[in-house]
CSV table of C-alpha atoms in Angstrom, one decimal:
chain,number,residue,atom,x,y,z
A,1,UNK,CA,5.2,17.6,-11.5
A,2,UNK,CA,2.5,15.5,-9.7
A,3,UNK,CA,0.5,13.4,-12.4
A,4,UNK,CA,-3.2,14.7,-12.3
A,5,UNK,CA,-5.9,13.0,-9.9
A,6,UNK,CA,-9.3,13.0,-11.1
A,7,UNK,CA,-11.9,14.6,-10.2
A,8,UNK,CA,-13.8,11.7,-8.7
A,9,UNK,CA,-11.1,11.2,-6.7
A,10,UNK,CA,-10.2,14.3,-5.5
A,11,UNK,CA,-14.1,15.0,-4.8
A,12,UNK,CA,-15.0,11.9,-2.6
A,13,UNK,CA,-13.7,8.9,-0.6
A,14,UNK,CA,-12.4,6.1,-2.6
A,15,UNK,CA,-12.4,2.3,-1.9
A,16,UNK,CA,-10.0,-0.5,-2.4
A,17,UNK,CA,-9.9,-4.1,-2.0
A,18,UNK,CA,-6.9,-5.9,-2.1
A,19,UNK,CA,-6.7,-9.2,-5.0
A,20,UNK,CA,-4.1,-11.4,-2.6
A,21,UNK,CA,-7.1,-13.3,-0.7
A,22,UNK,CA,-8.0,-14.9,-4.4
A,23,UNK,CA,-6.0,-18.0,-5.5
A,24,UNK,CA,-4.2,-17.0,-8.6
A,25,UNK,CA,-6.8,-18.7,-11.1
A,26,UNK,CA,-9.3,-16.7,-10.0
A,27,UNK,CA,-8.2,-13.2,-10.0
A,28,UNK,CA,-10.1,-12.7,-12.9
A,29,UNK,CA,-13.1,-13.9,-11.3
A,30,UNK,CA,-12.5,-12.0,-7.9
A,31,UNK,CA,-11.8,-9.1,-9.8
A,32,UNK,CA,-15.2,-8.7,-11.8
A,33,UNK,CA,-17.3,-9.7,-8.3
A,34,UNK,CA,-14.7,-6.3,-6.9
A,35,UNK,CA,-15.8,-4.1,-9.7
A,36,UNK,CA,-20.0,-5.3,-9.2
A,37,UNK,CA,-20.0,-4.5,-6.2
A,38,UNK,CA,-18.4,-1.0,-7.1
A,39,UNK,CA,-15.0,-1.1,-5.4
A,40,UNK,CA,-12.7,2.0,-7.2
A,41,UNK,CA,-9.8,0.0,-7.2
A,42,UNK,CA,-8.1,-3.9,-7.0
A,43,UNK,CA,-4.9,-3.7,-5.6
A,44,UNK,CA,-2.0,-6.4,-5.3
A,45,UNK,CA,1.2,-7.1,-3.6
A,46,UNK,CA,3.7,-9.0,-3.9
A,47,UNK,CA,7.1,-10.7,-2.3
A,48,UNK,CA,9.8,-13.0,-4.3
A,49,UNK,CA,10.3,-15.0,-1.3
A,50,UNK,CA,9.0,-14.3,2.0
A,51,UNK,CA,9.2,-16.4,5.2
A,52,UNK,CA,11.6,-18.9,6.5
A,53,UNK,CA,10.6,-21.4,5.6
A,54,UNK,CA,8.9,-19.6,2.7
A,55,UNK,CA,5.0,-19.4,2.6
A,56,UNK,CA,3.5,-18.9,-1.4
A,57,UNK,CA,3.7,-15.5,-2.9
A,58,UNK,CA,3.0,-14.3,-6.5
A,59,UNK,CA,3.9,-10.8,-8.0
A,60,UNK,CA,1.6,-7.6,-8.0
A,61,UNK,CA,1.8,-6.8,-12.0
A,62,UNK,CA,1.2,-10.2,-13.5
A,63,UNK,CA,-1.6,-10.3,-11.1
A,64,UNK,CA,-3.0,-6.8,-11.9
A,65,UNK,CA,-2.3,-7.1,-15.6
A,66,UNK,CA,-5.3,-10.1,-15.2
A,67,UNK,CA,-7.6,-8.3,-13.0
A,68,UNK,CA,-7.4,-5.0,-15.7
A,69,UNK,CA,-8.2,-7.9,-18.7
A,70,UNK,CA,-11.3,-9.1,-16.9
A,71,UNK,CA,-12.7,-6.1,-15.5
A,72,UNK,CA,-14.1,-2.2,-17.4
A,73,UNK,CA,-13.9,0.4,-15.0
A,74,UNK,CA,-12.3,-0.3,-12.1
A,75,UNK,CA,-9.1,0.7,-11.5
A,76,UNK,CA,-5.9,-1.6,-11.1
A,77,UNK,CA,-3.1,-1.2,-8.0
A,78,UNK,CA,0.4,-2.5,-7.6
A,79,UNK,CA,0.2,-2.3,-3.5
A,80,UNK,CA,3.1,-2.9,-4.2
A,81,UNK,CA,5.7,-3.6,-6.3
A,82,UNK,CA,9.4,-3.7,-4.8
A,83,UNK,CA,11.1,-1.4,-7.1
A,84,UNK,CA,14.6,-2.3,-5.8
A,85,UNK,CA,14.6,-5.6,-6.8
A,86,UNK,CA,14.2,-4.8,-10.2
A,87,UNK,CA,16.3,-2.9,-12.8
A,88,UNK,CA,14.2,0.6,-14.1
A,89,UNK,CA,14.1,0.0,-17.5
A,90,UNK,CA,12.6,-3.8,-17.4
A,91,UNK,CA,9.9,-1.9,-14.1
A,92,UNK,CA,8.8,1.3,-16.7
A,93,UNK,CA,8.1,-1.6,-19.6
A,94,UNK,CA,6.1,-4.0,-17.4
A,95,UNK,CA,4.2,-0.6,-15.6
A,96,UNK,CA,3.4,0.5,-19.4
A,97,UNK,CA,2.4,-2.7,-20.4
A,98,UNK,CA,0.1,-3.1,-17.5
A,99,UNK,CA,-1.2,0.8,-18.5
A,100,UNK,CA,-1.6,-0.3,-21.7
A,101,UNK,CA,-3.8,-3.5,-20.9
A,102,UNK,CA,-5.8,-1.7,-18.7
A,103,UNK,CA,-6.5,1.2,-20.8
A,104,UNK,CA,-4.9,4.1,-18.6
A,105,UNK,CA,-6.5,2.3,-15.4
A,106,UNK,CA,-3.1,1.6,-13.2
A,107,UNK,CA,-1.9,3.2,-10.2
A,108,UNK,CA,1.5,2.1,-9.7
A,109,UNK,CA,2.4,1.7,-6.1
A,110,UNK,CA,6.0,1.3,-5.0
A,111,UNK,CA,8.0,0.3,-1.9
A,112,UNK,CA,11.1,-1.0,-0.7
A,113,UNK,CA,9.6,-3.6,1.7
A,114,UNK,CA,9.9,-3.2,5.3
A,115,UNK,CA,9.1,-7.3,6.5
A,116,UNK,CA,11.3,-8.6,8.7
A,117,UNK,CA,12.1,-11.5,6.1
A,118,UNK,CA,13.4,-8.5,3.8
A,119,UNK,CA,16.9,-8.9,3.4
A,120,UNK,CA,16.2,-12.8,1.8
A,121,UNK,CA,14.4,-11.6,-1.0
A,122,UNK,CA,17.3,-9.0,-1.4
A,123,UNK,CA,20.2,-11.4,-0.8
A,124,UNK,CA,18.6,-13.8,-3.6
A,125,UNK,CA,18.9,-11.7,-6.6
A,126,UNK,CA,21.9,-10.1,-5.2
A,127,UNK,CA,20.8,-6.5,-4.6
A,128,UNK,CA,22.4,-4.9,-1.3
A,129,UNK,CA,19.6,-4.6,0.7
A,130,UNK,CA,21.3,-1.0,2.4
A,131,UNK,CA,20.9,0.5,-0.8
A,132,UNK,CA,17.8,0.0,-1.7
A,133,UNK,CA,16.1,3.1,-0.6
A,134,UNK,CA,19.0,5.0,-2.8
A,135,UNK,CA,18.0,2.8,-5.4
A,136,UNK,CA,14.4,3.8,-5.5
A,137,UNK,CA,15.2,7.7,-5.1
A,138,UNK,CA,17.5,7.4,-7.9
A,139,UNK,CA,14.8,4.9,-10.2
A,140,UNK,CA,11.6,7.1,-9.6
A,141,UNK,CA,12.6,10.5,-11.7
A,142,UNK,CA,14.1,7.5,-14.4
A,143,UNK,CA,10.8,6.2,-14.8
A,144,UNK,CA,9.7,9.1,-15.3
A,145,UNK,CA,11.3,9.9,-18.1
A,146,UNK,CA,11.3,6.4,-19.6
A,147,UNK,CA,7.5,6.7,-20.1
A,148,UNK,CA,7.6,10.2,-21.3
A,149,UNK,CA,10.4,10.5,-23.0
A,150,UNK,CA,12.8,8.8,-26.3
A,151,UNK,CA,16.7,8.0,-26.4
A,152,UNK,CA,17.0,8.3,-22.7
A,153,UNK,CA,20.4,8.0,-21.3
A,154,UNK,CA,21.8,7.6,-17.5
A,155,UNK,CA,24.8,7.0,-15.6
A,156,UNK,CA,24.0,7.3,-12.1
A,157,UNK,CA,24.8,5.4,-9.0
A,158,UNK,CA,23.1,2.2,-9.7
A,159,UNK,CA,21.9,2.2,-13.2
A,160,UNK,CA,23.6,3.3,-16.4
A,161,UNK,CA,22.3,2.6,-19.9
A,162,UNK,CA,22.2,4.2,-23.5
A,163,UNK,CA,19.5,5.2,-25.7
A,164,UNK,CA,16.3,3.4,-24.2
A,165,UNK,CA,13.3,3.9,-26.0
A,166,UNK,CA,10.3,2.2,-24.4
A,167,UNK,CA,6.9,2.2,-27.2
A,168,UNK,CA,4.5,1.8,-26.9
A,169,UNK,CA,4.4,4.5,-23.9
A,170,UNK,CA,1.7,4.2,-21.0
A,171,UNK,CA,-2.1,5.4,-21.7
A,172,UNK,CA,-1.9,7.8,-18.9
A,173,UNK,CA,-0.3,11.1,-19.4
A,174,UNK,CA,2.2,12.0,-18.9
A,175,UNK,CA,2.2,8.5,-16.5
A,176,UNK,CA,0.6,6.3,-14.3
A,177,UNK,CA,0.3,7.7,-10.5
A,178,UNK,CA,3.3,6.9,-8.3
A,179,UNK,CA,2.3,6.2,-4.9
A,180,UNK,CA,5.2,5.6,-2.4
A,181,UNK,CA,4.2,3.3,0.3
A,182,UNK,CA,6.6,2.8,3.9
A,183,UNK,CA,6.9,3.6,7.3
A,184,UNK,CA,9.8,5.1,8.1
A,185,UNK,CA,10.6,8.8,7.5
A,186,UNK,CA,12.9,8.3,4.7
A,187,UNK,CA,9.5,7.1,3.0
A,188,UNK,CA,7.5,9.5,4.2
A,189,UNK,CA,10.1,12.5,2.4
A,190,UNK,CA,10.8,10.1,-1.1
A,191,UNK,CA,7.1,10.3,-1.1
A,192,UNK,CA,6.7,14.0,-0.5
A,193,UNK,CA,9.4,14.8,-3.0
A,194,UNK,CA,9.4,12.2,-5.7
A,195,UNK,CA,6.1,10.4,-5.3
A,196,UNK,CA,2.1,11.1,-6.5
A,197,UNK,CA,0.3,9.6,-3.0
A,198,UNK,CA,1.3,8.2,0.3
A,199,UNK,CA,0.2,4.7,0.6
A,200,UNK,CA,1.3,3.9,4.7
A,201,UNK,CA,0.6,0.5,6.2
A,202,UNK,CA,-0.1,-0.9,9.7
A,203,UNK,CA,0.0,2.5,10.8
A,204,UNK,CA,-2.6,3.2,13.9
A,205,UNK,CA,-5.1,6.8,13.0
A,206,UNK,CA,-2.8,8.6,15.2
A,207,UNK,CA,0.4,7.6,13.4
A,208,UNK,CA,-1.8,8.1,9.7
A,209,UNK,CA,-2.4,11.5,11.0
A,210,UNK,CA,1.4,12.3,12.0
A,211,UNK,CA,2.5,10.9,8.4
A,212,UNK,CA,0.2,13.1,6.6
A,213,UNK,CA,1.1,15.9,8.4
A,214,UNK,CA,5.1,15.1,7.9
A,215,UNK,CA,4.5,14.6,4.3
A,216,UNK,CA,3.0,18.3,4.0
A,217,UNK,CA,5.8,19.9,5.7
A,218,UNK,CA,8.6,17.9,3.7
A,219,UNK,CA,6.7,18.6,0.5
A,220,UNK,CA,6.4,22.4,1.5
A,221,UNK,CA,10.3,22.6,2.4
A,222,UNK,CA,11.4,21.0,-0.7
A,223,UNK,CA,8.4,24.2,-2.6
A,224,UNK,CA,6.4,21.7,-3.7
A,225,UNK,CA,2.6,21.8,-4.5
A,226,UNK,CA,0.3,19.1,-2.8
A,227,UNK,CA,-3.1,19.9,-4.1
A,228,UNK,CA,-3.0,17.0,-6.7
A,229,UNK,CA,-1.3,14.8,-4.1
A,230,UNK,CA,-3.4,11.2,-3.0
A,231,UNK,CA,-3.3,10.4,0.9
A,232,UNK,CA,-4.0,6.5,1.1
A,233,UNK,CA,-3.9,3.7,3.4
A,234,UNK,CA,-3.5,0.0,3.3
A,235,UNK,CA,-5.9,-1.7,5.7
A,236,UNK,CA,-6.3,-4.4,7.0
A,237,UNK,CA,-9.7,-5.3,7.9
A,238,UNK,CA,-11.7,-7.7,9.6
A,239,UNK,CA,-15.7,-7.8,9.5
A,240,UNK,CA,-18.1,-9.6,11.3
A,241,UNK,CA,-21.6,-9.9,12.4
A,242,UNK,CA,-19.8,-10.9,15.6
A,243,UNK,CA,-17.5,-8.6,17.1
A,244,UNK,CA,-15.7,-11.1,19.3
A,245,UNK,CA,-14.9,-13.3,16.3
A,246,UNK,CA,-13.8,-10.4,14.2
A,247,UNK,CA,-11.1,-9.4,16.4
A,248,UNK,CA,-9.9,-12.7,17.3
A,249,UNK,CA,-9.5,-13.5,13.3
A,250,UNK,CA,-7.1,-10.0,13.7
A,251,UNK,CA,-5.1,-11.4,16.6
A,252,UNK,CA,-4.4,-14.2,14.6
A,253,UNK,CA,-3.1,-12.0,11.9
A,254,UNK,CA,-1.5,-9.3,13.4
A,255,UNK,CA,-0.9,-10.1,16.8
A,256,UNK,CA,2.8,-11.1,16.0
A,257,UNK,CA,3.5,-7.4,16.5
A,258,UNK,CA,2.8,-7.5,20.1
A,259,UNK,CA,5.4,-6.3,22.2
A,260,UNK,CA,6.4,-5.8,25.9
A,261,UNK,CA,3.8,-2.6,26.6
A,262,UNK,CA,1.3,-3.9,23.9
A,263,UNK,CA,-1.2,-6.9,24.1
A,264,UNK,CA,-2.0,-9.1,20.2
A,265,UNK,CA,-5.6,-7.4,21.2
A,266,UNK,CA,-4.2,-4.1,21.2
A,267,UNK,CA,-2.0,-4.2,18.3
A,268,UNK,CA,-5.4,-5.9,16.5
A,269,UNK,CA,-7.0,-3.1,17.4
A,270,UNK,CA,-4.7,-0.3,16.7
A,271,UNK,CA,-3.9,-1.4,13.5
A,272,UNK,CA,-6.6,-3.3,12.0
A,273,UNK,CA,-10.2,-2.0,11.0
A,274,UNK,CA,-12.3,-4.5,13.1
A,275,UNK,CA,-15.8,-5.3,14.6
A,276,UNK,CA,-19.2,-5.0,13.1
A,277,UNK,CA,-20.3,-2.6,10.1
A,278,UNK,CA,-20.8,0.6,12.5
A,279,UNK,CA,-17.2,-0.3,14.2
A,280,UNK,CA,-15.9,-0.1,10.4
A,281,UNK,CA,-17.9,2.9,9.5
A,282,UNK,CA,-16.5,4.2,12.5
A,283,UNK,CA,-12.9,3.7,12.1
A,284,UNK,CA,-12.9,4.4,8.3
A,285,UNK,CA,-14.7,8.2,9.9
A,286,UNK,CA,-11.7,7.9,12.1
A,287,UNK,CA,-8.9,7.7,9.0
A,288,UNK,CA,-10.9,10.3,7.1
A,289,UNK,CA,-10.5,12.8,10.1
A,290,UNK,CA,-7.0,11.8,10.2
A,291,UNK,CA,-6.7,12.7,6.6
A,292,UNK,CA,-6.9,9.7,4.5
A,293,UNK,CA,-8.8,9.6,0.9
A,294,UNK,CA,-8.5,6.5,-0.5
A,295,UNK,CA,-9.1,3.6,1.9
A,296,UNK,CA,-7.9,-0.2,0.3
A,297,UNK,CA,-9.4,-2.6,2.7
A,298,UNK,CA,-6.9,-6.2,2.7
A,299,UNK,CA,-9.8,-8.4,4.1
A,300,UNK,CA,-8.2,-10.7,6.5
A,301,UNK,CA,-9.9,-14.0,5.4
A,302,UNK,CA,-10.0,-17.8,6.1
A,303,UNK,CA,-10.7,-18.7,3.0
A,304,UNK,CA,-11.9,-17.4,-0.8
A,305,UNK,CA,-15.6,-17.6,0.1
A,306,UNK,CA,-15.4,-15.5,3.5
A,307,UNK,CA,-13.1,-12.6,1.3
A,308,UNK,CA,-16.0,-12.6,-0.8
A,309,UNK,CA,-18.2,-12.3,2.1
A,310,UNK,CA,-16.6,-9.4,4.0
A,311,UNK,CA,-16.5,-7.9,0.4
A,312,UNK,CA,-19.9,-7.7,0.0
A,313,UNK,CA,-20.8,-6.6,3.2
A,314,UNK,CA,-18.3,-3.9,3.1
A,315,UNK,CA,-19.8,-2.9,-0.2
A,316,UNK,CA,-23.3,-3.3,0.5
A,317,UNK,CA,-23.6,-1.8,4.4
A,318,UNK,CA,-20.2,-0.1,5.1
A,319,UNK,CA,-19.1,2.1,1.9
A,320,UNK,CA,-22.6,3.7,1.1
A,321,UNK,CA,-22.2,5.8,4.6
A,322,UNK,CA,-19.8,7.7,2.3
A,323,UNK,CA,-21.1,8.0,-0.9
């Protein structure tokens, strides 16, 4: 059964913006300037170790579990957490606890991570990296039933324990909102099947499009029911005053995925929401048309002070065109 959306969200476009620009003492602070300016939702990421040589990370719930403390209304994100690397009954204790802090206010977001640096996190706490999309599929129904359930047992492929009962249970009933974020089409059906949302990322419109369209005929060949079901996107996004220096600060950021037949420009362009406030209005239209709801905008930022300034502008000049 897909976990209710509300009626907010089913009835208008919803806005994101990501934590991971703020340094980690000032989430809180990031996080209330999010929710003034009337974001719907603060989402964060995460890695154990990413890059060789490794660049800093920090991990989506801890992170989330601050912004929730700090903030009222807004809602919390885990965009996302990498479910593999963790065992299901310590993942459904932390989600609850971070349900519970935020008073019924988290969307959990989950992933098996698709960077090209994948297999060190993986290798480190000795999880097979080949079975990690067998380990989610088998986790997600588990969670499930830890949060809803008492004196749950399993003995399944990966995971086997006896008896868990997790109190207190989340806010949310019956549980928070799984969305299922990836690229690949083994994604795409874990999320038409198992998941509450989509949540694709550096996917150009016409691929968004494709995805959702893929999603509804896996959901409708496995009979299930899609009207509760949340289409998202992850988005990276770079505003400007100055069109020329927007793009060039999405080059910079994406334009490692250039290839042969594609230019850093193009890829920047394809996959990053970029230009001036009526370029973004215009490519947020764009991913509306392709049927996306719930945009969460990753401002691609030199520093703290220009997130904060893409933020407001976003807020204050981009966002009310939907509203």
């Amino acid at each position: 059964m897909l976990v209710e959306e509300s009626a907010m969200a089913t009835a208008t476009i919803t806005f994101g913006c990501s934590l991971n620009q703020a340094e980690p003492h000032h989430v809180a602070e990031f996080a209330q300037r999010a929710e003034a300016f009337g974001y719907d939702r603060l989402v964060a990421g995460e890695h154990v170790q990413d890059g060789n040589p490794p660049i800093p990370r920090i991990l989506s719930l801890p992170v989330l579990a601050a912004a929730a403390a700090a903030t009222r209304q807004v809602r919390v994100m885990s965009g996302i957490v990498i479910a593999p690397l963790y065992h299901p009954v310590m993942l459904a204790k932390l989600v609850a606890t971070v349900d519970r802090i935020a008073n019924g206010r988290l969307d959990f977001g989950i992933g098996i991570s698709g960077q090209r640096s994948t297999r060190i996190e993986y290798d480190i706490l000795n999880v097979p990296v080949e079975t990690r999309g067998r380990r989610t599929n088998e986790m997600l129904p588990l969670l499930r039933r830890l949060w809803t359930e008492q004196h749950v047992t399993h003995k399944g492929e990966f995971y086997q324990f006896e008896d868990a009962t997790l109190l207190p249970q989340p806010v949310q009933k019956p549980c928070p909102p799984i969305w299922i974020a990836g690229r690949s089409d083994a994604a795409m059906k874990r999320a038409a099947t198992l998941g509450d949302g989509w949540y694709p990322y550096l996917f150009t419109v016409r691929r968004l499009k494709e995805s959702n369209e893929t999603i509804r005929t896996e959901a409708q060949a496995a009979g299930r029911d899609l009207a509760n079901f949340r289409f998202g996107v992850a988005q990276p996004t770079s505003i400007s005053e100055d069109r020329r220096e927007a793009l060039a600060v999405a080059v910079k950021n994406l334009g490692k995925y250039a290839t042969a037949q594609r230019s850093a420009e193009d890829v920047a362009k394809g996959l990053c929401l970029t230009g001036t406030v009526q370029d973004c209005i215009k490519g947020i239209q764009d991913r509306i048309d392709a049927g996306v709801r719930h945009i969460n905008l990753a401002f691609l930022a030199k520093d703290e002070q220009d997130a904060y300034r893409q933020m407001e502008l976003v807020a204050t000049q981009v966002i009310p065109s939907f509203r």
